[in-house]
mmCIF file of C-alpha atoms in Angstrom:
data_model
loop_
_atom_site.group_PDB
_atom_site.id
_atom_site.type_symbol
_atom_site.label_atom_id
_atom_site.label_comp_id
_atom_site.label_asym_id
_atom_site.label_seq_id
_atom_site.Cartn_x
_atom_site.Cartn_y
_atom_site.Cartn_z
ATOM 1 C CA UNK A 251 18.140 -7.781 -25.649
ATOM 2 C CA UNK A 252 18.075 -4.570 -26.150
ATOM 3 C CA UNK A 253 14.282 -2.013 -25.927
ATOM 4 C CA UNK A 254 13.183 1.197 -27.646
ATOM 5 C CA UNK A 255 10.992 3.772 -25.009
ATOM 6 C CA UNK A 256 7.643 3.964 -26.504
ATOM 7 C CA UNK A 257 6.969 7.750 -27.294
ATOM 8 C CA UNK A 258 4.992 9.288 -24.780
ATOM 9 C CA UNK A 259 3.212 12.158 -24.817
ATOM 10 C CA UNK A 260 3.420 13.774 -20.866
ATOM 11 C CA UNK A 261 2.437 17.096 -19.094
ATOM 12 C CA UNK A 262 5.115 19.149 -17.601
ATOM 13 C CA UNK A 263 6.529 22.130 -15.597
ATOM 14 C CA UNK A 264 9.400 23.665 -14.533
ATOM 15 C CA UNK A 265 9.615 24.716 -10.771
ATOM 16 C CA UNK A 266 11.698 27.978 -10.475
ATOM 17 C CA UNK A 267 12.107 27.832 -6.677
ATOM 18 C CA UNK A 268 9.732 30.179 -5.646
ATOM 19 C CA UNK A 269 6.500 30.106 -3.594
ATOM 20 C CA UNK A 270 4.537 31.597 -6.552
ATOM 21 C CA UNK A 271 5.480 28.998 -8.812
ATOM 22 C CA UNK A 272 5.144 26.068 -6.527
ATOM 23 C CA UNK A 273 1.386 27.799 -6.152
ATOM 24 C CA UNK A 274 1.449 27.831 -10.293
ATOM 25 C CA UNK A 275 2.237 24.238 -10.294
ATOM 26 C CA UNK A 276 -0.205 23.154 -7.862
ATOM 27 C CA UNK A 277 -2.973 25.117 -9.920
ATOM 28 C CA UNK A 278 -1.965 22.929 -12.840
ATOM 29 C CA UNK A 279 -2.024 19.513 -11.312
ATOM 30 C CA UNK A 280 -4.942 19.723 -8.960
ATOM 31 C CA UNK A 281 -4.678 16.052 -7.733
ATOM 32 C CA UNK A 282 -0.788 16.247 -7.045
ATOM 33 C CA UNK A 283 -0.524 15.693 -3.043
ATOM 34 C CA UNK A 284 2.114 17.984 -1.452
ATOM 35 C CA UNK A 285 2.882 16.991 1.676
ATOM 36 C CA UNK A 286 5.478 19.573 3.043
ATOM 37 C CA UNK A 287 6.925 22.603 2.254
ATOM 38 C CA UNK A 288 9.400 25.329 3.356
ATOM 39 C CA UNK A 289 9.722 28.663 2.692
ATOM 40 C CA UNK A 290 10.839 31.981 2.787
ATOM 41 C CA UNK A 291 7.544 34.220 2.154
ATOM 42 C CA UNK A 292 9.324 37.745 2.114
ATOM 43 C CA UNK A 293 11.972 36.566 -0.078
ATOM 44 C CA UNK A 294 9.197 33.967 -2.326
ATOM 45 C CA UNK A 295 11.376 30.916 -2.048
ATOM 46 C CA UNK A 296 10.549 27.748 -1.385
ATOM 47 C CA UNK A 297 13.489 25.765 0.503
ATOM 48 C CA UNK A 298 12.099 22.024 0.133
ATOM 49 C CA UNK A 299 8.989 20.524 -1.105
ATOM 50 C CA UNK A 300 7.812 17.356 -0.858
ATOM 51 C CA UNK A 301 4.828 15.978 -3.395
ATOM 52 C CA UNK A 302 3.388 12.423 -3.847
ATOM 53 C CA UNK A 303 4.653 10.062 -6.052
ATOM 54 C CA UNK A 304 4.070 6.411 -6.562
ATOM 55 C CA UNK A 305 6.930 5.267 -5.295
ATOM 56 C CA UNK A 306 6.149 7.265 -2.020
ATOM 57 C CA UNK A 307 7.207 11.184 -1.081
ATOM 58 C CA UNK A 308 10.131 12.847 -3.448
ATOM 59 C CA UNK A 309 11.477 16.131 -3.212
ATOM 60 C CA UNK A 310 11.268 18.503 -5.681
ATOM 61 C CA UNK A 311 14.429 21.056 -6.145
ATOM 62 C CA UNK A 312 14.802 24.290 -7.774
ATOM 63 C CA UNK A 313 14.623 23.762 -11.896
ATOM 64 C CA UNK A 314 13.326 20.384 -11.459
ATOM 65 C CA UNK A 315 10.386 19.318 -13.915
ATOM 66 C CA UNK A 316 7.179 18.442 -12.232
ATOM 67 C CA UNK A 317 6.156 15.278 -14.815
ATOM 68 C CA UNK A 318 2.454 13.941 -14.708
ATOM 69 C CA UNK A 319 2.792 10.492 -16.386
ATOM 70 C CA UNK A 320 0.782 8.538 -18.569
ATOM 71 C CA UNK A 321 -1.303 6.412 -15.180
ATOM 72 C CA UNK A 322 -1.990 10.261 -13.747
ATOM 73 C CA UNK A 323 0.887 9.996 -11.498
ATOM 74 C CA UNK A 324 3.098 12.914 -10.850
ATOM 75 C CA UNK A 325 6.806 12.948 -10.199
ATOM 76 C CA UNK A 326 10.202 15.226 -10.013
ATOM 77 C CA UNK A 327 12.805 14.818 -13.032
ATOM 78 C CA UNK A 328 16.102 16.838 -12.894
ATOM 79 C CA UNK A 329 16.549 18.807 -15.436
ATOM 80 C CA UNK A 330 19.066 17.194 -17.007
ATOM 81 C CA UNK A 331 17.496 13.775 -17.635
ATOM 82 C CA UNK A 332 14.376 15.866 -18.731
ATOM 83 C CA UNK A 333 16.468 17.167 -21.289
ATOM 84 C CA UNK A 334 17.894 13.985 -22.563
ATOM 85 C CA UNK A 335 14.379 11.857 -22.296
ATOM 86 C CA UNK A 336 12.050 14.753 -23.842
ATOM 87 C CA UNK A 337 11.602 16.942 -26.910
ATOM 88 C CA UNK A 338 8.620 19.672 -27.187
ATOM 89 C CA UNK A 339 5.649 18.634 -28.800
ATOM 90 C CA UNK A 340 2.546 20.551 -30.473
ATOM 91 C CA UNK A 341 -0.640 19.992 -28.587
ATOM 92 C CA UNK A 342 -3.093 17.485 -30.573
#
């Protein structure tokens, strides 16, 4: 058998690597739990950061998209299978 995804309509950003847009990100999704990070402050890069998922604690890399899904969960995607799974929408 083969299935069709539904189409879903999702929230999403686009870490850059640095500390100020981890911060961003964090502003965005209040309820996302990071557990760890590393960084460089003087340079404003973050090294490795570790959020919440439900499938337990995922890094999040440079140009990764930060994805909160349709149950309120959040999760990393790599850019690539962002690109191939998602298409910009209009707000409703």
């Amino acid at each position: 058998m083969k299935f069709k995804k539904k189409p879903v309509v999702i929230e999403a950003y686009q870490f850059d690597g640095t500390y100020t847009g981890m911060e961003k990100i964090k502003s965005l999704f209040p309820k996302m739990e990071t557990f760890s990070f590393e960084f460089n402050f003087e340079r404003n890069e973050v090294w490795q950061w570790k959020i919440g998922t439900l499938e337990g604690v995922h890094i999040v890399s440079t140009d990764d998209w930060i994805i909160q899904g349709i149950k309120g969960e959040y999760y990393p995607c790599k850019p690539d299978i962002f690109e191939q799974t998602y298409d910009i929408c209009e707000p409703t």
